[in-house]
Tab-separated table of C-alpha atoms in Angstrom:
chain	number	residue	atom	x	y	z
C	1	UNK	CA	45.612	3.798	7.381
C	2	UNK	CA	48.154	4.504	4.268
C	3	UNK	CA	50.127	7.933	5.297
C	4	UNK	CA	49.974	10.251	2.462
C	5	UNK	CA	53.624	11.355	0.632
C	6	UNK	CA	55.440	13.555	3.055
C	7	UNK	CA	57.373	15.549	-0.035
C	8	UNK	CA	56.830	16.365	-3.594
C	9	UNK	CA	59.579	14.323	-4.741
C	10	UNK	CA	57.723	11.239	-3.083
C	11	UNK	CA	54.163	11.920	-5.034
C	12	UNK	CA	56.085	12.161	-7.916
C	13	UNK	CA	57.269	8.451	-7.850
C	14	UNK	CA	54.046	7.069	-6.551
C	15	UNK	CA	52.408	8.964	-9.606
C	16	UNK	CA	54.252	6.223	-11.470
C	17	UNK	CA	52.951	3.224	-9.840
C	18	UNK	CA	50.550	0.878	-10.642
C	19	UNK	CA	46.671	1.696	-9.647
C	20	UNK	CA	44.689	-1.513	-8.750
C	21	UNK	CA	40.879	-1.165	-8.735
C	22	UNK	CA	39.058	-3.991	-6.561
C	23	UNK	CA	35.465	-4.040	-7.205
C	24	UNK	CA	33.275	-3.914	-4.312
C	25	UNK	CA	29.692	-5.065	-5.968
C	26	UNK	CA	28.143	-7.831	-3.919
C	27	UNK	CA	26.928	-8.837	-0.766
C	28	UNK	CA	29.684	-8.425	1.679
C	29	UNK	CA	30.358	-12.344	3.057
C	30	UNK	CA	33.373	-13.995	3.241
C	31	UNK	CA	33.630	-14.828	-0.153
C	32	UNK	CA	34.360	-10.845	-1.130
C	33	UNK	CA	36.297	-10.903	2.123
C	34	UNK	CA	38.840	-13.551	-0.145
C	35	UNK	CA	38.676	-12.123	-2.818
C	36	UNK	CA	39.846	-8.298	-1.886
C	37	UNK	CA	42.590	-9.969	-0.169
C	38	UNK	CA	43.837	-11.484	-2.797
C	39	UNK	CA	43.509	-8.179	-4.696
C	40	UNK	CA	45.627	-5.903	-1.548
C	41	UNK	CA	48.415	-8.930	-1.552
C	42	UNK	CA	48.338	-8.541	-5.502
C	43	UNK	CA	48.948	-4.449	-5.322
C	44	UNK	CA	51.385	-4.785	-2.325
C	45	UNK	CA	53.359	-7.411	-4.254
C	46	UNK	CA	53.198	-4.953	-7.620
C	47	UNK	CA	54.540	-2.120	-5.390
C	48	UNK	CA	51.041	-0.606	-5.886
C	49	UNK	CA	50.819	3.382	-5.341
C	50	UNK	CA	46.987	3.514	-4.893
C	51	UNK	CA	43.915	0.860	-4.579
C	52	UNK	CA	40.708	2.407	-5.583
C	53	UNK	CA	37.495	0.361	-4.455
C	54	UNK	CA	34.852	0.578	-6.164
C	55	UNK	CA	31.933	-0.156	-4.430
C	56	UNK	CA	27.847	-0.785	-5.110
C	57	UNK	CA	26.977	-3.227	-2.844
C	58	UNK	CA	23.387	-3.103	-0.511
C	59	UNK	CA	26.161	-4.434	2.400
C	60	UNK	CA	26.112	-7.603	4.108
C	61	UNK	CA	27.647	-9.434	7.283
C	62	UNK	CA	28.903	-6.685	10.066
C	63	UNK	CA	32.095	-9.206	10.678
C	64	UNK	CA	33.205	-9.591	7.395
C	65	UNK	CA	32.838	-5.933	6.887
C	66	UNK	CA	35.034	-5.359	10.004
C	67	UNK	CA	37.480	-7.306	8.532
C	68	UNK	CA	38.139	-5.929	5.270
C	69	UNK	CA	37.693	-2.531	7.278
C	70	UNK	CA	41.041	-3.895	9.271
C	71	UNK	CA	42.793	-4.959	6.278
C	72	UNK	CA	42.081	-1.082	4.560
C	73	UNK	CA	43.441	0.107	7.994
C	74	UNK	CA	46.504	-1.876	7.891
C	75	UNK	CA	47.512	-1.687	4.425
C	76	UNK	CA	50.202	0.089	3.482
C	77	UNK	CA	49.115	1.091	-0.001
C	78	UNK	CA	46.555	4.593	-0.249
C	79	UNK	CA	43.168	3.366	-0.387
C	80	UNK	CA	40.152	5.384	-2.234
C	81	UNK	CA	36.587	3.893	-1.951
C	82	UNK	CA	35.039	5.467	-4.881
C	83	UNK	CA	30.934	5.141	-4.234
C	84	UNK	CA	29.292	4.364	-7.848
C	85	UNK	CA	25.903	3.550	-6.827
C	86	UNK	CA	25.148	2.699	-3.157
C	87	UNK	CA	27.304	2.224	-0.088
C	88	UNK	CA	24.439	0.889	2.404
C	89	UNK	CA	24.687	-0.676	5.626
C	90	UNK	CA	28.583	-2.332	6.062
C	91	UNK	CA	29.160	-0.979	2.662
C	92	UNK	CA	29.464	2.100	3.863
C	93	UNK	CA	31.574	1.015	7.024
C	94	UNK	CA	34.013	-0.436	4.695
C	95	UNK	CA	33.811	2.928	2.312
C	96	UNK	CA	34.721	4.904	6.100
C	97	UNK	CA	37.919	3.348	6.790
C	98	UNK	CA	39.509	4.710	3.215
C	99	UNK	CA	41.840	7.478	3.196
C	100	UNK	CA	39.182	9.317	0.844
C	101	UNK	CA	36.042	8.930	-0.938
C	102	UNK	CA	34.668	9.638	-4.140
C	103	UNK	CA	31.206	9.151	-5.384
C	104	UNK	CA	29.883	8.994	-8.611
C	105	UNK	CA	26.596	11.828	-9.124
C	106	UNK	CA	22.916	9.958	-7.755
C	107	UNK	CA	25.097	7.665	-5.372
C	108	UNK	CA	24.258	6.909	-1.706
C	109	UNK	CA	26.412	6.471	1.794
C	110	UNK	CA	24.928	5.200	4.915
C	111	UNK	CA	21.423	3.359	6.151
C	112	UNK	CA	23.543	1.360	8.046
C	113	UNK	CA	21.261	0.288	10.983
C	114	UNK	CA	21.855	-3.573	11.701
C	115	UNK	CA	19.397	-6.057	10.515
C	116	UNK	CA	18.886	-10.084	10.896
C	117	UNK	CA	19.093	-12.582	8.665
C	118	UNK	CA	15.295	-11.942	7.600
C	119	UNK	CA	15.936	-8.119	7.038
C	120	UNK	CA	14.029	-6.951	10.601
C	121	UNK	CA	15.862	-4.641	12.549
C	122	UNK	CA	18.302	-5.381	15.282
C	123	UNK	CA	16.820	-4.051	18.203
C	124	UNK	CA	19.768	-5.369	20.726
C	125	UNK	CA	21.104	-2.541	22.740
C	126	UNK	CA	24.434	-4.108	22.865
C	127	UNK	CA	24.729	-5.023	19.456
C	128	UNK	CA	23.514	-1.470	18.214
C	129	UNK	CA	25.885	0.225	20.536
C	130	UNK	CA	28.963	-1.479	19.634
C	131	UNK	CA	27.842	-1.361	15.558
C	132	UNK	CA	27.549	2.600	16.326
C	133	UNK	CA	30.842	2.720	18.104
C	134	UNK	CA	32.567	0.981	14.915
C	135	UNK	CA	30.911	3.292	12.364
C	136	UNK	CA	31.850	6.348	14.815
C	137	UNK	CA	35.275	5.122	14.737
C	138	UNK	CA	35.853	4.668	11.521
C	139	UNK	CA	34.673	8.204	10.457
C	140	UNK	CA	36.908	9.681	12.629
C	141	UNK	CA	40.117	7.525	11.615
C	142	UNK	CA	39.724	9.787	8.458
C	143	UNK	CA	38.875	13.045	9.616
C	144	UNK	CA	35.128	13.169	9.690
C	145	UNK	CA	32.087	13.902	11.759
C	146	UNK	CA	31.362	10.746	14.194
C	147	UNK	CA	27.865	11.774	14.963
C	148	UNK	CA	26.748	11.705	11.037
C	149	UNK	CA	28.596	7.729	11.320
C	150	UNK	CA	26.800	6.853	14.328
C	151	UNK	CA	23.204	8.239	13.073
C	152	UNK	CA	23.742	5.692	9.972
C	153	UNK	CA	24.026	2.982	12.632
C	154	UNK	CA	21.469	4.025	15.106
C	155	UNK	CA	17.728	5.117	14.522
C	156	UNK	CA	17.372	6.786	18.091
C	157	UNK	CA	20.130	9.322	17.786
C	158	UNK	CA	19.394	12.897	16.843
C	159	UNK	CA	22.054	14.578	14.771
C	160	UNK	CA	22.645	17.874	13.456
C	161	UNK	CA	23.829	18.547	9.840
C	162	UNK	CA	23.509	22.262	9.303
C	163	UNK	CA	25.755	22.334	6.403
C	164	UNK	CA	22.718	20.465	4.465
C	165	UNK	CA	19.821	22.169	6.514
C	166	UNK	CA	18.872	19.180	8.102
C	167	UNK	CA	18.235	17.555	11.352
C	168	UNK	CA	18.115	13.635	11.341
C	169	UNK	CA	15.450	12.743	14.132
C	170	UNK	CA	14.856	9.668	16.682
C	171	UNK	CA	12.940	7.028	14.474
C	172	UNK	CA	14.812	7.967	11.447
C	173	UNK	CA	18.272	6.679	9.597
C	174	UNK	CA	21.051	8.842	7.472
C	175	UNK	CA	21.467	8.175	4.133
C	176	UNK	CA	23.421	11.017	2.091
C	177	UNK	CA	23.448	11.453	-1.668
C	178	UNK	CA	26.196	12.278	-3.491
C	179	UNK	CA	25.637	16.469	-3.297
C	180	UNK	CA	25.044	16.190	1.097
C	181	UNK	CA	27.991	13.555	1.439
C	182	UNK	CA	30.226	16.229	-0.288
C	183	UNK	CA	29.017	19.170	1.859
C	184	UNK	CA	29.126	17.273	5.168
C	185	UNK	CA	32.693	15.776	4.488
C	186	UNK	CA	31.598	12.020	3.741
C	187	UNK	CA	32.550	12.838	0.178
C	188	UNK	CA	36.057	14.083	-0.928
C	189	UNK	CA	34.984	14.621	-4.714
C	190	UNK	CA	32.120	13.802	-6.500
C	191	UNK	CA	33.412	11.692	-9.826
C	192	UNK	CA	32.069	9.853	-13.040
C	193	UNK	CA	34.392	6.884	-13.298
C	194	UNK	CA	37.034	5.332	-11.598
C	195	UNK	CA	39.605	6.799	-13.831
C	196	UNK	CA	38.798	10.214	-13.302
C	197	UNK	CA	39.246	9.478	-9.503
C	198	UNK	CA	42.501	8.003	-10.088
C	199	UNK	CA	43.514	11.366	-11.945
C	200	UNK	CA	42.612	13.085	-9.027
C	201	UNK	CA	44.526	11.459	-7.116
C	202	UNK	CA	47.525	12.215	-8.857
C	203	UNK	CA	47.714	8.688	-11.088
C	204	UNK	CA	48.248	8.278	-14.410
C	205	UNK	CA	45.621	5.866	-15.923
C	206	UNK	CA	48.152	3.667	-18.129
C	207	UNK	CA	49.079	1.206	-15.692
C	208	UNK	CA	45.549	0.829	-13.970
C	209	UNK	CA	44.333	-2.537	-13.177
C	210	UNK	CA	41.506	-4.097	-13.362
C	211	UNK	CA	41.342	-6.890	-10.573
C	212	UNK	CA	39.307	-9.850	-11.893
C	213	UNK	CA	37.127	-12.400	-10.443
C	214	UNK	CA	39.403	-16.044	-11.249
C	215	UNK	CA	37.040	-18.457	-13.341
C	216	UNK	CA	36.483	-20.779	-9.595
C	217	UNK	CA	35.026	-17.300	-7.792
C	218	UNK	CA	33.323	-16.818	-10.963
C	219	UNK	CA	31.661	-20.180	-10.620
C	220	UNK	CA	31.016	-20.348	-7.037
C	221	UNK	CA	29.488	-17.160	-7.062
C	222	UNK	CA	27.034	-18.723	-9.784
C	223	UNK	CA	26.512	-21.778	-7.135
C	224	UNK	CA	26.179	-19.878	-4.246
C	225	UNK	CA	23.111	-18.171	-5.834
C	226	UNK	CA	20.143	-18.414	-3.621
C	227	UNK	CA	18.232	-19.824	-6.644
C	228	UNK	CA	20.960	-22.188	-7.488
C	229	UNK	CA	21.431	-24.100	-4.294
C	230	UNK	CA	18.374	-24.323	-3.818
C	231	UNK	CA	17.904	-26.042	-7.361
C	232	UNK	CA	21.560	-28.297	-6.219
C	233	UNK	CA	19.969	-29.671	-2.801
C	234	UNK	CA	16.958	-30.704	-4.571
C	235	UNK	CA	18.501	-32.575	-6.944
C	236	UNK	CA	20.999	-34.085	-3.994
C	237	UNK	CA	18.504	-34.808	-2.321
C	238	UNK	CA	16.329	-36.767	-4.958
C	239	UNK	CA	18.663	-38.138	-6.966
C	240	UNK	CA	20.392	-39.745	-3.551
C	241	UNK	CA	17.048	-40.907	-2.043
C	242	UNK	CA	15.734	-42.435	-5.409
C	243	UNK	CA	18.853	-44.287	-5.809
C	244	UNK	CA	18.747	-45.896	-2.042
C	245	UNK	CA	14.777	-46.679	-2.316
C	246	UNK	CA	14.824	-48.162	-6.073
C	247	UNK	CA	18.478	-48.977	-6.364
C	248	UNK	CA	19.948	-49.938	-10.182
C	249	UNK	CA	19.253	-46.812	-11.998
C	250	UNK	CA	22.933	-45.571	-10.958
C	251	UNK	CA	21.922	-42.424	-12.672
C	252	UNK	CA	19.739	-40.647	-9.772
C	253	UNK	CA	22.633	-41.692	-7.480
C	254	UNK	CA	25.045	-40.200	-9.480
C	255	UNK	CA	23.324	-36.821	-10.303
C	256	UNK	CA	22.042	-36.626	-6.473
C	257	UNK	CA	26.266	-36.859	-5.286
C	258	UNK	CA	27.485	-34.217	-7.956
C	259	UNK	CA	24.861	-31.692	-7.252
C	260	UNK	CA	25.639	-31.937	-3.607
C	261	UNK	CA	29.477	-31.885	-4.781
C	262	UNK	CA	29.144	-28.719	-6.408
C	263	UNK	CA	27.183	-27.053	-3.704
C	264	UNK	CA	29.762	-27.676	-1.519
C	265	UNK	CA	32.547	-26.957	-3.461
C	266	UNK	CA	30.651	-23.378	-4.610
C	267	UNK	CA	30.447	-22.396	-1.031
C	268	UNK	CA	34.282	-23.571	-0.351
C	269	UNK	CA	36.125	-21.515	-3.393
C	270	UNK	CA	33.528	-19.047	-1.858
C	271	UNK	CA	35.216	-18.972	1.780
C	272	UNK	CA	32.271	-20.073	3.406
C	273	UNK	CA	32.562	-23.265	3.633
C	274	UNK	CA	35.439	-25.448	5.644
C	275	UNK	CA	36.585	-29.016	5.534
C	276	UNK	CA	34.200	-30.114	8.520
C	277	UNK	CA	31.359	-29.437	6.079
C	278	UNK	CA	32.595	-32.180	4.042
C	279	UNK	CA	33.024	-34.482	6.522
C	280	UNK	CA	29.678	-33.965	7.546
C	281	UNK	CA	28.205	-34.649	4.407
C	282	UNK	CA	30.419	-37.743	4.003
C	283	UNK	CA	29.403	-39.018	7.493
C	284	UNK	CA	25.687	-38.497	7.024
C	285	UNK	CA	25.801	-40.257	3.585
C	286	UNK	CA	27.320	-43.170	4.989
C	287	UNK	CA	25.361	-43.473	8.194
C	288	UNK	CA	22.016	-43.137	6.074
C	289	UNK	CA	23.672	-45.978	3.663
C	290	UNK	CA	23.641	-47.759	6.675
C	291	UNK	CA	20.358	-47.270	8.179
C	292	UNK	CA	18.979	-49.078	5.111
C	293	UNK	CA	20.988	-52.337	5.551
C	294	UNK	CA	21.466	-52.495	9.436
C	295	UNK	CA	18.492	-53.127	11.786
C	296	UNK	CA	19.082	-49.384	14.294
C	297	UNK	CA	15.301	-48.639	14.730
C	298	UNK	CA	16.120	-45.652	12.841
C	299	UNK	CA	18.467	-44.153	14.745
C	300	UNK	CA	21.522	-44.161	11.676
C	301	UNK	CA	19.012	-42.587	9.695
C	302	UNK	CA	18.229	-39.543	12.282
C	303	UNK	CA	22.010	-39.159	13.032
C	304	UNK	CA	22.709	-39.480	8.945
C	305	UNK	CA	20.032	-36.498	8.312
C	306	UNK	CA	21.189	-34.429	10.920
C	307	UNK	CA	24.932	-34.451	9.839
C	308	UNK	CA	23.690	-33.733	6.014
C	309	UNK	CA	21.419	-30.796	7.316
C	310	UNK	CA	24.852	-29.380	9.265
C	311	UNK	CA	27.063	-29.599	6.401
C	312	UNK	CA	24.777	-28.189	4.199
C	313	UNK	CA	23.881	-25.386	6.600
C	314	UNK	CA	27.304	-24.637	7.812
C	315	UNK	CA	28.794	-24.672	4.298
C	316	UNK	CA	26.472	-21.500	3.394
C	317	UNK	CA	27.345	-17.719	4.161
C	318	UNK	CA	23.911	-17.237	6.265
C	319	UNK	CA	22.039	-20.141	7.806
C	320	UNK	CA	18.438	-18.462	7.479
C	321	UNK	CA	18.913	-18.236	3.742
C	322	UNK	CA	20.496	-22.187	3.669
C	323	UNK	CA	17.503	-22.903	5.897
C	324	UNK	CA	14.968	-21.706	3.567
C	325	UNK	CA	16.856	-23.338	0.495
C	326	UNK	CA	16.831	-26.675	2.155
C	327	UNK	CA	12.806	-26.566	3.506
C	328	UNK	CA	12.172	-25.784	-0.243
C	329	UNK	CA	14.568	-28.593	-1.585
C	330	UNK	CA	13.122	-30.785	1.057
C	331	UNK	CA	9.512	-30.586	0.245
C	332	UNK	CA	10.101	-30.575	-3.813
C	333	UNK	CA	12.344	-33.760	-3.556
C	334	UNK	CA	9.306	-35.298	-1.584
C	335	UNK	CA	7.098	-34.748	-3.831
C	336	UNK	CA	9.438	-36.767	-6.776
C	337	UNK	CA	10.754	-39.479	-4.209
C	338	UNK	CA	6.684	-40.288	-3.673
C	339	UNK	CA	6.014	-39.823	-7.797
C	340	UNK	CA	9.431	-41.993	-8.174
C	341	UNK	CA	8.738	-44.854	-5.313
C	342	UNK	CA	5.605	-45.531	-6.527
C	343	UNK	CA	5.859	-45.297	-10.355
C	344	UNK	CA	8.389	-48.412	-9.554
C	345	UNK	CA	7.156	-49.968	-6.603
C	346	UNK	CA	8.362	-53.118	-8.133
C	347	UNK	CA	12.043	-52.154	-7.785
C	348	UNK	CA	11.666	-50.694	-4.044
C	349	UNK	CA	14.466	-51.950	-1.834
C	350	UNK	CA	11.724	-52.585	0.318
C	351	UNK	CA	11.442	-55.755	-1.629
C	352	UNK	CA	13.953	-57.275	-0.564
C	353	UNK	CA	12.583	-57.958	3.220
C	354	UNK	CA	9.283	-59.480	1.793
C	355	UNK	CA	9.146	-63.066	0.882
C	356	UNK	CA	7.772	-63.562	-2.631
C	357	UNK	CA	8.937	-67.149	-3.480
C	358	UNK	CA	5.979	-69.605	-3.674
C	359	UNK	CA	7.434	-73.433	-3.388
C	360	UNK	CA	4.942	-75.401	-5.708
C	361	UNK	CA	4.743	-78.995	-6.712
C	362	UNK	CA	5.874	-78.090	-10.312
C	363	UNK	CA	9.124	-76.717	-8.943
C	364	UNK	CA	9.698	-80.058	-7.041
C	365	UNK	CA	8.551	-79.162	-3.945
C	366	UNK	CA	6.365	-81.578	-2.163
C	367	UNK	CA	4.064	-80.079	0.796
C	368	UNK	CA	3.492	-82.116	4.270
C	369	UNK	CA	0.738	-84.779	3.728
C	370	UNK	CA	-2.560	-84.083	5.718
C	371	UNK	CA	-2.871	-87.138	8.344
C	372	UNK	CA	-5.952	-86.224	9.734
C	373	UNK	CA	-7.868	-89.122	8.435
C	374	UNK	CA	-5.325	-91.318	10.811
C	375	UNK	CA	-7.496	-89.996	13.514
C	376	UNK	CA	-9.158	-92.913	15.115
C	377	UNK	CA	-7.343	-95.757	13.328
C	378	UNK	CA	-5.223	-98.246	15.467
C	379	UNK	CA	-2.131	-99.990	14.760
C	380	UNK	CA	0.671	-101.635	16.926
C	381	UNK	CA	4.555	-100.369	17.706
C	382	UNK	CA	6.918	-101.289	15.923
C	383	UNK	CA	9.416	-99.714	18.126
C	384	UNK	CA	9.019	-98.723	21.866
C	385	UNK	CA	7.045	-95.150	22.610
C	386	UNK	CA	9.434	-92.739	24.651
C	387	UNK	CA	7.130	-91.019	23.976
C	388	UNK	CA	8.207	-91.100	20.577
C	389	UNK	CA	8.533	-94.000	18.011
C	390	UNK	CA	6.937	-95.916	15.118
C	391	UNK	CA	3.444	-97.607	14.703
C	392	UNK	CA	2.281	-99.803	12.152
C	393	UNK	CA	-1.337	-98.386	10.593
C	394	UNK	CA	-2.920	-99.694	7.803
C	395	UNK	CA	0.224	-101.785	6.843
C	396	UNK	CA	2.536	-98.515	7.124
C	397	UNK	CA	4.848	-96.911	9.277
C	398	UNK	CA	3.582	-94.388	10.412
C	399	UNK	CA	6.094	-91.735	13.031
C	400	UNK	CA	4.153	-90.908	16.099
C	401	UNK	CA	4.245	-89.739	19.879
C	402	UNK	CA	2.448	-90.687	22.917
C	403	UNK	CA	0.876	-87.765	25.440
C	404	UNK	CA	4.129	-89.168	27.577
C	405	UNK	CA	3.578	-92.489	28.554
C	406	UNK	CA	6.182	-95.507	27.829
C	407	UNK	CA	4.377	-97.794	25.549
C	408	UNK	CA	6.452	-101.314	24.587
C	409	UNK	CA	6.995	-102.883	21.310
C	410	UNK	CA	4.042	-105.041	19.531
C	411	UNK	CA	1.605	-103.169	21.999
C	412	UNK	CA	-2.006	-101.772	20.457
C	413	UNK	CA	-2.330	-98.089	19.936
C	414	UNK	CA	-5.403	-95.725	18.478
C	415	UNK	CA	-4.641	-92.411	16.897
C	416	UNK	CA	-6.243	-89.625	19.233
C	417	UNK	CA	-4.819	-86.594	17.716
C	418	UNK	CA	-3.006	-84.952	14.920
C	419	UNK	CA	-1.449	-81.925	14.635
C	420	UNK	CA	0.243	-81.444	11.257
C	421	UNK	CA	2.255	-83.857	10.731
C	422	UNK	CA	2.576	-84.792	14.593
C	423	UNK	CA	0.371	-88.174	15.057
C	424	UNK	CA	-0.522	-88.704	18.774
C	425	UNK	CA	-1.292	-92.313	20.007
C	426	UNK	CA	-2.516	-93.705	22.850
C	427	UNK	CA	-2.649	-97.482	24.242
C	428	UNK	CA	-5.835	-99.161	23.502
């Protein structure tokens, strides 16, 4: 926690120094976990004399917010979270471990009970406890009442606030406007912008900076949209399927790669995705490649689906929400493959293992001749039987077999049997 200035001479040159304000205003996941580090090594390499966050986010992942809750702790630089609309859940854990806070009139602290990925409530004993214990802890780090932090985090707790009037109950969460905040210390001043905070502080508001999203966070925040990777897996999906089942378009194949591309590459700028998630999705392309050239009963295309499914759930910031993406993605790209396969069911690669050529007479192709009128007839070797040889018929020669008996030269023979073109003989 930043130390404030031990002597008037001290304020006086930190009154001078630049003011950084990090915006706190979306889910809190890894990606904002990047990005406000980029912004504290930014002010600490300016000489920063105050970072003011300003925060209006409905919170997000409890270890991400107990990161950046380290890295306020640690920083050397005097930290304000100023509150402009609501500090819910881990947003207000994060707004707790500032040196002060400042909200902005018809703002909101706390509801900070833990939920799951689907918004239900976290019911774990051992999860709430330690969740309460971290909330508890960081309201005391700065001076204020642990039991008001704790009743954010845990619905069974009964807590006292007489300076408001009020008695928070088992079955019910703290949340604190602006005006309560204030008169039970979770507010240090009520304020209408971030510059009037910064006067407050003591700062002068002509060297205050704005820290800005780069254009790649700016992007991958677009990608990482529920919406839009949902919309990117679909086409990945489609476009990469279509181009394997009717190969020669090149154009689904192409589309179906650079949707996946940027899906991944959205989540990675974001910070949520490492470089195992590419290899995933490089492996399970290549493995279902396979599976549609090289005889594995299937078992290149299970292992090629289930390393696509990992990358693409690994590379997002919560797996329930990539789960739901990818069921919908799934089931829409069905639907087209089907449409797709069977509007060109000429093209299928599937059409390749069937054997379509017909070998006519026209094409100089001259079928077996039917011998079956041979039956009966007799004729004498020309060669010796062992069991096979020749027999004249009819004034031809005529390739036959015996049932396995030795029959000499110039002996007579009848035709018993034929089979194709296999003419069996036996002495007469």
């Amino acid at each position: 926690m930043a130390a404030s200035f031990p002597n008037q001479a001290g304020a006086e040159t930190a009154k001078m120094a630049p003011v950084y304000v990090i915006p706190v205003d979306q889910k809190i996941e890894t990606g904002l976990e990047k990005f406000m580090k980029r912004g504290f090594k930014e002010a600490e390499k300016m000489n920063a004399g105050l970072i003011v966050l300003d925060i209006n986010t409905p919170g997000g992942l409890v270890t991400t917010a107990q990161n950046i809750g380290k890295m306020i702790r640690e920083s050397k630089i005097e930290t304000v979270a100023y509150i402009r609309g609501n500090a819910a859940s881990a947003g207000s854990y994060i707004a707790l471990n500032a040196d002060k806070i400042a909200m902005s009139p018809g703002s909101m602290i706390g509801a900070a009970a833990m939920v799951d990925g689907t918004g239900k409530r976290v019911e774990d004993p051992k999860l709430v406890a330690a969740w309460k214990s971290e909330m508890a802890a960081a309201a005391e780090s700065s001076g204020r009442n642990a039991k008001i932090a704790a009743g954010m985090a845990d619905i069974n707790m009964v807590v006292d606030m007489p300076e408001i009037g009020e008695t928070k109950e088992k079955g019910e969460i703290i949340a604190l406007s602006s005006e309560q905040a204030l008169k039970v210390g979770y507010a240090d001043k009520i304020a209408s912008s971030p510059e009037e905070v910064v006067s407050w502080m003591g700062y002068a508001n002509d060297d205050l900076i704005q820290v800005e999203r780069t254009g790649a966070e700016k992007i991958a925040a677009f990608l990482t949209h529920p919406v839009v990777m949902t919309i990117l897996l679909f086409l990945g999906i489609a476009g990469i399927v279509i181009e394997l089942i009717v190969p020669g378009f090149g154009v689904p194949g192409i589309i179906g790669v650079a949707a996946f591309v940027l899906y991944f590459f959205g989540n990675y700028v974001a910070g949520f995705a490492g470089n195992e998630t590419w290899l995933l999705f490089i492996v399970g392309l290549i493995l279902m490649i396979l599976e549609m050239f090289v005889p594995s009963f299937g078992i290149l295309g299970v292992l090629g689906a289930i390393s696509l499914v990992a990358g693409v759930v690994r590379a997002a910031y919560d797996t329930s929400h990539a789960m739901v993406s990818l069921g919908i993605a799934f089931i829409a790209a069905l639907i087209v493959v089907v449409i797709v396969a069977f509007i060109f069911k000429e093209r299928g690669i599937w059409n390749r293992f069937i054997l379509k050529e017909s070998l006519t007479k026209e094409q100089g192709y001259v079928p077996t001749e039917a011998r079956e009128f041979l039956v009966g007839k007799e004729g004498v070797s020309v060669t010796p039987l062992r069991p096979a040889g020749t027999v004249l018929i009819d004034g031809e020669r005529v390739d036959v077999v015996t049932e396995g008996e030795f029959v000499p030269t110039d002996t007579a023979v009848t035709v018993i049997h034929v089979e194709g073109a296999r003419v069996v003989v036996k002495p007469k």
